[in-house]
Coordinates of C-alpha atoms and ligand atoms in Angstrom, one line a residue:
M1 CA -21.3 -16.8 2.7
A2 CA -18.5 -14.3 2.9
E3 CA -16.7 -16.4 0.4
Q4 CA -19.6 -16.2 -2.0
E5 CA -19.8 -12.4 -1.6
A6 CA -16.1 -12.2 -2.3
E7 CA -16.6 -14.3 -5.4
Q8 CA -19.3 -12.0 -6.7
E9 CA -17.1 -9.0 -6.2
H10 CA -15.0 -10.1 -9.1
E11 CA -16.0 -10.2 -12.7
H12 CA -15.6 -13.7 -14.1
V13 CA -14.7 -14.3 -17.8
R14 CA -14.1 -17.5 -19.8
V15 CA -10.7 -16.3 -21.1
A16 CA -8.3 -13.5 -20.0
V17 CA -5.7 -12.7 -22.7
I18 CA -2.6 -10.8 -21.5
G19 CA -1.2 -8.4 -24.1
S20 CA -2.5 -6.8 -27.3
G21 CA 0.3 -7.2 -29.8
F22 CA 0.1 -9.7 -32.7
G23 CA -0.3 -12.6 -30.3
G24 CA -3.0 -11.1 -28.1
L25 CA -5.0 -9.5 -30.9
G26 CA -4.7 -12.8 -32.9
A27 CA -6.0 -14.7 -29.9
A28 CA -8.9 -12.3 -29.5
V29 CA -9.9 -12.7 -33.1
R30 CA -9.6 -16.4 -32.9
L31 CA -11.8 -16.6 -29.8
R32 CA -14.5 -14.6 -31.4
R33 CA -14.4 -16.8 -34.5
E34 CA -14.9 -19.8 -32.2
G35 CA -18.0 -18.1 -30.9
I36 CA -16.4 -17.1 -27.6
T37 CA -17.2 -13.5 -26.7
D38 CA -16.8 -13.8 -22.9
F39 CA -13.2 -12.7 -22.8
V40 CA -11.0 -9.7 -22.0
V41 CA -7.7 -8.6 -23.3
L42 CA -5.6 -7.1 -20.5
E43 CA -3.1 -4.5 -21.8
R44 CA -0.7 -2.6 -19.6
A45 CA -0.3 0.3 -22.0
S46 CA -3.0 2.6 -23.4
A47 CA -2.8 1.4 -27.0
V48 CA -2.6 -1.9 -28.9
G49 CA 0.4 -3.0 -30.8
G50 CA 2.9 -4.6 -28.4
T51 CA 6.4 -4.5 -29.6
W52 CA 5.2 -2.5 -32.7
R53 CA 3.8 0.1 -30.4
D54 CA 6.9 0.3 -28.1
N55 CA 9.6 0.2 -30.6
S56 CA 9.4 3.6 -32.3
Y57 CA 13.1 4.3 -32.7
P58 CA 14.3 6.0 -35.9
G59 CA 14.6 3.5 -38.7
C60 CA 12.5 0.8 -37.0
A61 CA 11.1 -1.6 -39.6
C62 CA 10.5 -5.3 -39.9
D63 CA 12.9 -7.5 -41.8
V64 CA 10.2 -10.0 -42.8
P65 CA 8.2 -8.9 -45.9
S66 CA 4.9 -7.5 -44.9
H67 CA 2.8 -9.8 -47.1
L68 CA 4.1 -12.6 -44.9
Y69 CA 4.4 -10.6 -41.7
S70 CA 0.6 -10.2 -41.4
F71 CA -2.4 -12.3 -40.4
S72 CA -3.6 -14.8 -43.0
F73 CA -7.1 -13.8 -42.0
A74 CA -6.4 -10.1 -42.5
P75 CA -4.5 -9.7 -45.7
N76 CA -3.5 -6.1 -46.6
P77 CA -3.3 -5.4 -50.3
D78 CA -2.0 -1.9 -49.6
W79 CA 1.3 -2.6 -47.9
P80 CA 3.4 0.3 -49.3
R81 CA 6.8 -1.4 -49.1
T82 CA 8.1 -4.9 -49.3
F83 CA 9.5 -4.4 -45.7
S84 CA 7.2 -2.1 -43.9
G85 CA 8.2 0.4 -41.2
Q86 CA 7.0 0.4 -37.6
E87 CA 4.3 3.0 -38.2
K88 CA 2.6 1.0 -40.9
I89 CA 2.7 -2.2 -38.9
H90 CA 1.3 -0.5 -35.9
D91 CA -1.5 1.0 -38.0
Y92 CA -2.2 -2.4 -39.3
L93 CA -2.7 -3.8 -35.8
E94 CA -5.0 -0.8 -34.8
H95 CA -7.0 -1.7 -38.0
V96 CA -7.2 -5.3 -37.0
A97 CA -8.5 -4.3 -33.5
D98 CA -11.2 -2.2 -35.2
V99 CA -12.3 -4.5 -38.1
F100 CA -12.6 -7.6 -35.9
R101 CA -14.4 -5.6 -33.1
I102 CA -11.8 -6.4 -30.5
R103 CA -11.8 -3.0 -28.8
P104 CA -14.8 -3.6 -26.5
H105 CA -12.8 -6.5 -25.0
I106 CA -9.6 -4.6 -24.3
R107 CA -8.9 -3.2 -20.8
F108 CA -6.2 -0.7 -21.3
D109 CA -3.8 0.4 -18.5
S110 CA -4.4 -2.9 -16.9
E111 CA -1.1 -4.4 -16.1
V112 CA -1.3 -8.0 -14.7
K113 CA 0.4 -7.9 -11.3
Q114 CA -0.3 -11.6 -10.6
A115 CA -2.4 -14.5 -12.0
R116 CA -2.9 -17.3 -9.4
W117 CA -4.5 -20.6 -10.0
D118 CA -7.3 -21.3 -7.5
A119 CA -7.2 -25.1 -7.2
E120 CA -10.6 -25.2 -5.4
K121 CA -12.5 -23.1 -7.9
L122 CA -10.5 -24.3 -10.9
W123 CA -10.0 -20.8 -12.2
W124 CA -7.4 -18.1 -12.3
V125 CA -7.5 -15.1 -10.0
V126 CA -6.0 -12.3 -12.1
E127 CA -5.0 -9.2 -10.2
T128 CA -4.4 -6.1 -12.4
T129 CA -3.5 -2.5 -11.7
R130 CA -7.2 -1.8 -12.3
G131 CA -8.8 -4.5 -10.2
T132 CA -9.2 -8.3 -9.9
L133 CA -11.1 -10.7 -12.1
T134 CA -11.3 -14.4 -12.4
A135 CA -10.9 -16.4 -15.6
D136 CA -11.3 -20.1 -16.6
V137 CA -8.4 -19.8 -19.0
V138 CA -5.4 -17.4 -19.1
V139 CA -3.6 -16.9 -22.4
S140 CA -0.3 -15.1 -21.9
A141 CA 0.6 -13.2 -25.1
T142 CA 3.1 -10.8 -23.7
G143 CA 5.7 -11.7 -26.3
P144 CA 9.4 -12.4 -25.8
L145 CA 10.4 -8.9 -26.9
S146 CA 8.4 -6.8 -24.5
D147 CA 10.7 -6.1 -21.5
P148 CA 13.9 -4.2 -22.4
K149 CA 17.2 -5.4 -21.1
V150 CA 19.7 -2.9 -20.0
P151 CA 23.0 -4.4 -18.9
D152 CA 24.2 -3.8 -15.4
I153 CA 27.1 -1.5 -16.2
P154 CA 29.1 -0.2 -13.2
G155 CA 29.0 3.5 -13.0
L156 CA 26.0 4.0 -15.2
D157 CA 24.3 6.0 -12.5
T158 CA 27.2 8.5 -12.6
F159 CA 26.4 9.4 -16.2
E160 CA 25.1 12.9 -16.5
G161 CA 23.8 12.8 -20.1
K162 CA 20.7 11.2 -21.6
V163 CA 20.2 7.4 -21.5
F164 CA 17.5 5.3 -23.1
H165 CA 16.8 1.9 -24.5
S166 CA 15.9 1.3 -28.2
A167 CA 12.4 0.2 -27.2
R168 CA 11.8 3.3 -25.0
W169 CA 13.0 6.0 -27.4
D170 CA 12.8 9.6 -26.1
H171 CA 11.5 11.5 -29.1
D172 CA 11.8 14.8 -27.2
Y173 CA 15.5 14.4 -26.9
D174 CA 17.3 16.2 -29.8
L175 CA 20.3 14.2 -31.0
R176 CA 21.5 16.8 -33.5
G177 CA 25.1 17.6 -33.0
K178 CA 25.4 15.4 -29.9
R179 CA 28.1 12.8 -29.2
V180 CA 26.1 9.6 -29.0
A181 CA 27.0 6.1 -28.0
V182 CA 25.0 3.1 -29.4
I183 CA 25.5 0.0 -27.4
G184 CA 25.0 -3.3 -29.2
T185 CA 24.8 -4.5 -32.8
G186 CA 21.6 -6.5 -33.0
A187 CA 18.6 -6.0 -35.3
S188 CA 17.6 -2.8 -33.4
A189 CA 21.0 -1.1 -33.3
I190 CA 21.8 -1.7 -36.9
Q191 CA 18.6 0.2 -37.9
I192 CA 19.3 3.0 -35.4
V193 CA 22.9 3.7 -36.5
P194 CA 22.2 4.7 -40.2
A195 CA 19.0 6.5 -39.1
V196 CA 20.8 8.9 -36.7
Q197 CA 24.4 9.0 -38.1
K198 CA 23.8 12.0 -40.3
Q199 CA 22.3 14.2 -37.5
V200 CA 24.6 13.4 -34.6
G201 CA 28.0 15.1 -34.1
R202 CA 29.8 11.9 -33.4
L203 CA 28.6 8.3 -33.1
T204 CA 30.5 5.7 -31.2
L205 CA 29.3 2.1 -31.7
F206 CA 30.1 -0.4 -29.0
Q207 CA 30.2 -3.8 -30.7
R208 CA 30.7 -6.8 -28.6
T209 CA 30.1 -9.3 -31.4
P210 CA 29.9 -8.3 -35.1
P211 CA 26.7 -9.4 -36.8
W212 CA 26.3 -10.9 -40.3
V213 CA 24.5 -8.4 -42.4
M214 CA 22.9 -9.3 -45.7
P215 CA 21.5 -6.9 -48.4
R216 CA 17.9 -5.9 -47.9
A217 CA 15.7 -6.2 -51.0
D218 CA 13.5 -3.3 -49.9
R219 CA 11.4 -1.3 -52.4
N220 CA 8.1 0.5 -52.8
I221 CA 5.3 -1.8 -53.8
T222 CA 4.0 -0.1 -57.0
R223 CA 0.5 1.3 -57.4
A224 CA -0.1 -1.3 -60.1
E225 CA 0.8 -4.2 -57.8
R226 CA -1.4 -2.8 -55.1
W227 CA -4.3 -2.3 -57.6
L228 CA -3.8 -5.9 -58.7
H229 CA -3.9 -7.2 -55.1
R230 CA -7.1 -5.2 -54.4
Q231 CA -8.8 -6.4 -57.6
L232 CA -7.7 -10.0 -57.5
P233 CA -7.2 -11.0 -53.8
F234 CA -5.7 -14.4 -54.8
T235 CA -2.6 -12.5 -56.0
T236 CA -2.0 -11.3 -52.4
Q237 CA -2.3 -14.9 -51.3
A238 CA 0.1 -16.1 -54.1
R239 CA 2.6 -13.5 -53.1
R240 CA 2.5 -14.6 -49.5
G241 CA 2.7 -18.2 -50.6
I242 CA 6.0 -17.6 -52.5
L243 CA 7.5 -15.6 -49.7
W244 CA 6.6 -18.4 -47.3
G245 CA 7.8 -21.2 -49.6
I246 CA 11.3 -19.7 -50.1
R247 CA 11.7 -19.5 -46.3
E248 CA 10.4 -22.9 -45.7
L249 CA 13.1 -24.3 -48.0
Q250 CA 15.8 -22.2 -46.4
V251 CA 15.1 -23.5 -43.0
Q252 CA 16.5 -26.9 -44.0
A253 CA 19.9 -25.4 -44.2
F254 CA 19.5 -23.7 -40.7
T255 CA 18.3 -26.9 -39.0
K256 CA 20.0 -29.7 -40.9
R257 CA 22.9 -28.5 -43.0
P258 CA 24.6 -25.5 -41.4
E259 CA 27.7 -26.2 -43.5
E260 CA 25.9 -25.1 -46.6
L261 CA 25.5 -21.6 -45.2
G262 CA 29.0 -20.7 -46.3
L263 CA 27.6 -19.5 -49.6
V264 CA 25.4 -17.1 -47.8
E265 CA 28.4 -15.8 -45.8
R266 CA 30.0 -14.9 -49.1
I267 CA 27.0 -12.7 -50.0
A268 CA 27.2 -11.0 -46.6
R269 CA 30.9 -10.4 -46.9
A270 CA 30.4 -8.8 -50.3
N271 CA 27.8 -6.6 -48.8
M272 CA 30.4 -5.3 -46.3
H273 CA 33.2 -5.0 -48.9
R274 CA 31.0 -2.9 -51.1
A275 CA 30.7 -0.2 -48.4
V276 CA 33.7 -0.6 -46.2
K277 CA 37.1 0.0 -47.9
D278 CA 39.2 0.4 -44.8
P279 CA 40.8 -3.1 -44.1
A280 CA 41.1 -2.3 -40.3
L281 CA 37.4 -1.5 -40.1
R282 CA 36.5 -4.6 -42.2
A283 CA 38.5 -6.8 -39.8
K284 CA 36.6 -5.4 -36.9
L285 CA 33.2 -6.0 -38.6
T286 CA 33.9 -9.6 -39.8
P287 CA 32.2 -12.2 -37.7
D288 CA 34.0 -15.4 -36.7
Y289 CA 31.0 -17.7 -36.4
R290 CA 28.7 -19.3 -38.8
I291 CA 26.0 -17.1 -40.4
G292 CA 22.6 -17.8 -39.0
C293 CA 23.9 -18.7 -35.5
K294 CA 22.7 -15.3 -34.4
R295 CA 19.8 -13.7 -36.2
I296 CA 20.9 -12.7 -39.8
L297 CA 20.4 -8.9 -40.2
L298 CA 19.4 -7.1 -43.3
S299 CA 20.6 -3.7 -44.2
N300 CA 21.9 -1.7 -47.2
T301 CA 22.7 1.3 -45.0
Y302 CA 24.4 0.0 -41.9
Y303 CA 27.9 -0.5 -43.4
P304 CA 27.9 2.7 -45.4
A305 CA 27.0 4.6 -42.2
L306 CA 29.9 2.9 -40.3
A307 CA 32.3 4.1 -43.0
Q308 CA 31.5 7.7 -42.4
P309 CA 34.1 10.0 -40.7
N310 CA 31.9 10.9 -37.7
V311 CA 31.5 7.2 -36.7
D312 CA 33.9 5.1 -34.5
V313 CA 33.4 1.4 -34.1
V314 CA 34.8 0.1 -30.7
A315 CA 35.1 -3.6 -31.2
S316 CA 34.5 -4.4 -27.6
G317 CA 31.6 -4.4 -25.2
L318 CA 30.8 -1.5 -22.8
K319 CA 32.2 -2.4 -19.5
E320 CA 32.1 0.7 -17.3
V321 CA 30.9 4.3 -17.2
R322 CA 32.9 7.0 -15.4
G323 CA 31.0 10.2 -15.5
N324 CA 30.5 11.0 -19.1
T325 CA 33.3 8.6 -20.2
L326 CA 32.4 5.2 -21.5
V327 CA 35.0 2.5 -21.1
A328 CA 35.0 -0.6 -23.2
A329 CA 36.3 -4.0 -22.1
D330 CA 39.4 -3.5 -24.2
G331 CA 40.1 -0.2 -22.3
S332 CA 39.2 2.2 -25.1
E333 CA 37.3 5.3 -23.9
A334 CA 34.8 7.7 -25.4
E335 CA 33.2 10.8 -24.0
V336 CA 29.5 11.1 -25.0
D337 CA 26.4 13.1 -24.3
A338 CA 23.9 10.3 -24.8
I339 CA 23.8 6.5 -24.5
V340 CA 21.3 4.4 -26.6
F341 CA 21.1 0.9 -25.4
G342 CA 20.2 -1.5 -28.3
T343 CA 20.8 -4.4 -25.9
G344 CA 17.7 -6.5 -26.4
F345 CA 15.0 -8.0 -24.2
H346 CA 14.4 -10.4 -21.4
V347 CA 13.7 -13.3 -23.6
T348 CA 14.6 -16.4 -21.7
D349 CA 13.7 -14.8 -18.3
M350 CA 10.4 -13.2 -19.2
P351 CA 9.2 -11.0 -16.2
I352 CA 5.6 -12.2 -16.7
A353 CA 6.7 -15.7 -15.7
D354 CA 7.4 -14.3 -12.2
R355 CA 3.7 -13.2 -11.9
I356 CA 2.0 -16.5 -12.9
V357 CA 1.5 -18.8 -9.8
G358 CA 0.5 -22.4 -10.6
A359 CA -1.3 -25.2 -8.9
D360 CA 1.5 -25.9 -6.4
G361 CA 2.1 -22.3 -5.5
D362 CA 5.3 -22.0 -7.6
T363 CA 5.6 -19.3 -10.2
L364 CA 6.2 -20.1 -13.8
M365 CA 9.7 -18.6 -13.3
Q366 CA 10.5 -21.0 -10.5
S367 CA 9.1 -23.9 -12.5
W368 CA 11.3 -22.9 -15.4
K369 CA 14.4 -22.3 -13.3
N370 CA 16.3 -25.0 -15.2
G371 CA 15.0 -23.8 -18.5
M372 CA 11.7 -22.9 -20.2
K373 CA 9.7 -25.8 -21.5
A374 CA 6.1 -26.1 -22.6
L375 CA 4.1 -28.8 -24.4
R376 CA 3.9 -27.9 -28.0
G377 CA 5.2 -24.5 -27.1
A378 CA 2.0 -23.7 -25.3
T379 CA 1.2 -25.3 -21.9
A380 CA 3.3 -25.9 -18.9
A381 CA 3.1 -28.7 -16.3
G382 CA 1.6 -27.5 -13.1
F383 CA -0.2 -24.6 -14.8
P384 CA -3.8 -25.7 -15.7
N385 CA -5.7 -23.9 -18.3
F386 CA -2.8 -21.6 -19.0
M387 CA -1.3 -21.1 -22.4
T388 CA 1.6 -19.0 -23.7
V389 CA 1.5 -17.6 -27.2
I390 CA 5.1 -17.5 -28.6
G391 CA 6.1 -19.9 -25.8
P392 CA 9.3 -21.9 -25.4
N393 CA 10.9 -23.1 -28.7
T394 CA 8.4 -21.4 -31.0
G395 CA 10.7 -18.6 -32.3
L396 CA 12.0 -18.6 -35.9
G397 CA 15.4 -17.7 -37.3
N398 CA 14.3 -16.9 -40.8
S399 CA 10.5 -16.6 -41.3
S400 CA 7.4 -14.8 -40.0
M401 CA 6.4 -15.3 -36.4
I402 CA 2.9 -14.6 -37.4
L403 CA 2.8 -18.1 -38.9
M404 CA 3.8 -19.6 -35.6
I405 CA 1.3 -17.4 -33.7
E406 CA -1.5 -18.6 -35.9
S407 CA -0.5 -22.2 -35.3
Q408 CA -0.7 -21.6 -31.6
L409 CA -4.1 -20.0 -32.1
N410 CA -5.3 -23.2 -33.8
Y411 CA -4.1 -25.0 -30.7
L412 CA -5.9 -22.5 -28.4
A413 CA -9.1 -22.9 -30.4
D414 CA -9.0 -26.7 -30.1
Y415 CA -8.2 -26.4 -26.4
M416 CA -11.3 -24.3 -25.9
R417 CA -13.4 -26.9 -27.8
Q418 CA -12.0 -29.8 -25.7
L419 CA -12.9 -27.9 -22.5
H420 CA -16.4 -27.4 -23.9
V421 CA -16.8 -31.1 -24.8
L422 CA -15.7 -32.1 -21.4
G423 CA -18.3 -29.8 -20.0
G424 CA -18.8 -28.3 -16.5
R425 CA -16.1 -26.9 -14.3
V426 CA -13.0 -28.5 -15.7
A427 CA -9.4 -27.8 -16.4
L428 CA -6.7 -29.5 -18.5
T429 CA -3.2 -29.7 -17.1
P430 CA -0.4 -31.1 -19.2
R431 CA 1.2 -34.3 -18.0
E432 CA 4.8 -33.9 -16.9
S433 CA 5.7 -36.9 -19.1
A434 CA 4.2 -35.2 -22.2
V435 CA 6.0 -31.9 -21.6
T436 CA 9.3 -33.7 -21.1
G437 CA 8.8 -36.0 -24.1
W438 CA 8.0 -33.0 -26.3
N439 CA 11.0 -31.0 -25.0
N440 CA 13.4 -34.0 -25.4
R441 CA 12.3 -34.3 -29.1
V442 CA 12.8 -30.6 -29.7
Q443 CA 16.2 -30.6 -28.0
D444 CA 17.2 -33.7 -29.9
R445 CA 16.5 -32.0 -33.2
M446 CA 18.2 -28.8 -32.0
K447 CA 21.6 -30.5 -31.7
R448 CA 22.6 -30.2 -35.3
T449 CA 21.1 -26.7 -36.0
V450 CA 23.2 -23.7 -36.8
W451 CA 21.9 -22.0 -33.5
N452 CA 23.7 -24.7 -31.5
T453 CA 26.6 -25.6 -33.7
G454 CA 27.5 -22.2 -35.3
G455 CA 30.0 -21.1 -32.6
C456 CA 28.3 -18.1 -31.2
D457 CA 26.5 -17.0 -28.1
S458 CA 23.0 -15.5 -28.7
W459 CA 19.8 -14.7 -26.9
Y460 CA 18.4 -17.9 -28.4
L461 CA 20.3 -19.7 -25.6
D462 CA 19.4 -19.4 -21.9
A463 CA 21.8 -19.1 -19.0
N464 CA 22.6 -22.8 -19.2
G465 CA 23.4 -22.6 -22.9
V466 CA 20.2 -24.4 -23.9
N467 CA 18.2 -23.2 -26.8
T468 CA 14.8 -22.7 -25.4
T469 CA 13.6 -20.2 -27.9
V470 CA 13.8 -21.4 -31.5
W471 CA 11.7 -24.0 -33.3
P472 CA 14.1 -26.4 -35.0
G473 CA 11.9 -27.2 -37.9
T474 CA 9.7 -25.9 -40.6
T475 CA 6.5 -23.8 -39.9
T476 CA 4.6 -26.6 -41.6
E477 CA 5.8 -29.1 -39.1
F478 CA 4.8 -26.8 -36.2
R479 CA 1.4 -26.3 -37.8
Q480 CA 0.8 -30.0 -37.9
A481 CA 2.0 -30.5 -34.4
T482 CA -0.5 -27.9 -33.1
R483 CA -3.5 -28.6 -35.2
H484 CA -5.3 -30.5 -32.4
V485 CA -4.9 -30.9 -28.7
D486 CA -4.1 -34.5 -27.9
V487 CA -6.2 -34.9 -24.7
G488 CA -4.1 -38.0 -23.9
E489 CA -1.2 -35.5 -23.1
Y490 CA -3.3 -33.9 -20.4
E491 CA -4.9 -34.7 -17.1
V492 CA -8.5 -33.6 -16.7
V493 CA -9.1 -31.9 -13.4
R494 CA -12.5 -31.6 -11.9
P495 CA -13.5 -30.0 -8.5
A496 CA -13.4 -32.4 -5.6
P497 CA -16.8 -33.1 -4.0
A498 CA -17.5 -30.4 -1.5
A499 CA -16.3 -31.3 2.0
P500 CA -18.2 -29.1 4.5
A501 CA -15.3 -28.9 7.0
A502 CA -12.7 -28.0 4.4
K503 CA -15.0 -25.4 2.8
K504 CA -14.1 -22.5 5.2
S505 CA -10.3 -23.0 5.3
A506 CA -7.9 -21.8 2.7
P507 CA -6.8 -24.4 0.2
T508 CA -3.7 -26.3 1.4
K509 CA -1.3 -28.1 -0.7
T510 CA -2.8 -31.4 0.6
A511 CA -6.3 -30.3 -0.3
R512 CA -5.1 -29.3 -3.8
T513 CA -3.5 -32.7 -4.4
K514 CA -6.8 -34.4 -3.5
K515 CA -8.4 -32.8 -6.5
K516 CA -10.1 -35.4 -8.5
V517 CA -7.9 -36.2 -11.5
E518 CA -9.5 -38.1 -14.3
A519 CA -7.4 -40.1 -16.7
A520 CA -8.1 -38.6 -20.1
Ligands
NAP1 P1 19.6 -8.3 -29.5 O1 19.5 -9.0 -30.8 O2 19.4 -9.1 -28.3 O3 21.0 -7.5 -29.5 C1 21.5 -7.0 -28.3 C2 22.9 -6.5 -28.7 O4 23.4 -5.8 -27.5 C3 23.9 -7.5 -29.1 O5 24.6 -7.1 -30.2 C4 24.7 -7.7 -27.8 O6 26.0 -8.2 -28.1 C5 24.7 -6.2 -27.4 N1 25.2 -6.0 -26.0 C6 24.7 -6.4 -24.8 N2 25.4 -6.0 -23.8 C7 26.4 -5.2 -24.4 C8 27.5 -4.5 -23.8 N3 27.7 -4.4 -22.5 N4 28.3 -3.9 -24.7 C9 28.1 -3.9 -26.0 N5 27.1 -4.6 -26.6 C10 26.3 -5.3 -25.8 O7 18.5 -7.1 -29.4 P2 17.7 -6.3 -30.5 O8 18.7 -5.7 -31.5 O9 16.8 -5.3 -29.8 O10 16.9 -7.4 -31.2 C11 16.1 -8.3 -30.5 C12 15.2 -9.0 -31.4 O11 14.2 -8.2 -31.8 C13 15.9 -9.4 -32.8 O12 16.6 -10.6 -32.8 C14 14.6 -9.6 -33.6 O13 14.0 -10.8 -33.4 C15 13.8 -8.5 -33.1 N6 13.9 -7.3 -34.0 C16 13.6 -7.4 -35.3 C17 13.8 -6.3 -36.1 C18 13.5 -6.4 -37.5 O14 12.6 -7.1 -37.9 N7 14.3 -5.7 -38.3 C19 14.3 -5.1 -35.6 C20 14.6 -5.0 -34.2 C21 14.4 -6.1 -33.4 P3 26.3 -9.7 -28.2 O15 25.9 -10.1 -29.6 O16 27.8 -9.9 -28.0 O17 25.5 -10.5 -27.2

């Protein structure tokens, strides 16, 4: 009786989606299109947009063209530039939330503290900062680039100036005339450097590994083009198709023939030589690994900014902070007023994984302690009715993640259909053998890719050096692999017949393993 009352205290939904970035909003639209309206989107912040809400640093923009970096079901004929800035992309996501009537489903300021699988009830108990609810299915769309990573630098707490991460920019802090250190040379840092170089007094860039930087073919999309896209929507589709096709061909070199990327290196080298005349600076900026091994960066302004007299490049990582002095691994020192960390995100150790507790009481983090793996990038063994959008090995080195997200949403839609067809209280849990088989095939293909053979260390690789982030194929291949849920890859779990004696006690591991498992 008490148990029943407790049940009724909590709202129950068919699906709880975590996050309202591209992945979460996309999942919400897709669920509605499947006729499912009994769902919530749990968002820890007070606005939608995910990484495009949080990253507001100066110069923030996407390096995938907007006509490709947008939902296929929500084309925007009015993209103002070939590569849009953060504000326009964030506006686009706000617009998607409105047009597809997602807002009533969103619970803002609701951070998921824990989601625990209840093996008796066959549902998830989701505790948020604004209360608890239960859900048949949980879709984690928190994204791999949501939790900033600041390296553990000895002495950082002794620094008296301003410190912030690229994804938590403090717009109230005035950089004008200040001595600023930028740590890192990834996609974020190389946009920040040219955006702030003119206003700061002195900029010191701590570069642990030089990136390959290609020219960026960025331009305004003309009024005539936009008019055409509005009048003839198929021209927007055609533009997207061309952008997609080029990248689909390029991926062959990344995944199968890294040796052919030498030609691309020549273009990147010329990009540097055009702007940097000082041979000593060129030497510092020249990478010693194959292009593509780390993410290829695009910029026409990064190298020119580094050649300015108020910029120093320290070709060494930040090792220590002593008061206001920053010390690099090579011993060089710089005194600064502010530190900007462009040091990336917790990608292979996503904090949300620590908050998802599966059927055996282990967290997803524990279950992934030897490396992240999920069936078709989505479902993990031991975690019934749980799916990750942008899960393990779904990242891309050279194309639009929105393509991968939409493939995963196809999989989600079919997953919901399969649950409906099975009927009643039911869960699907991926077979260990299916997850392992999928992962072995992915890792086998990974062996010859540039990410594994290019001679660099990158965030694509986890602590064991295994690439658990990138998809080693074309987006077409992934789309095919996720078109339908193969129910044979899952066990179908139904509630065990009620045993009066067992009813009052909390579920034990033995009770859980007694759950009736049907062969699919
Ligand atoms: P990131 O690619 O992970 O780069 C982190 C940088 O910090 C690396 O250069 C790393 O050096 C450096 N670093 C770490 N610890 C350091 C230390 N102690 N001293 C000096 N340097 C240190 O992070 P991110 O730039 O934020 O980009 C993350 C991802 O976000 C990108 O790969 C991309 O997918 C996405 N993004 C995209 C865009 C875009 O579309 N234009 C813009 C921003 C971000 P090592 O290389 O030696 O590890």
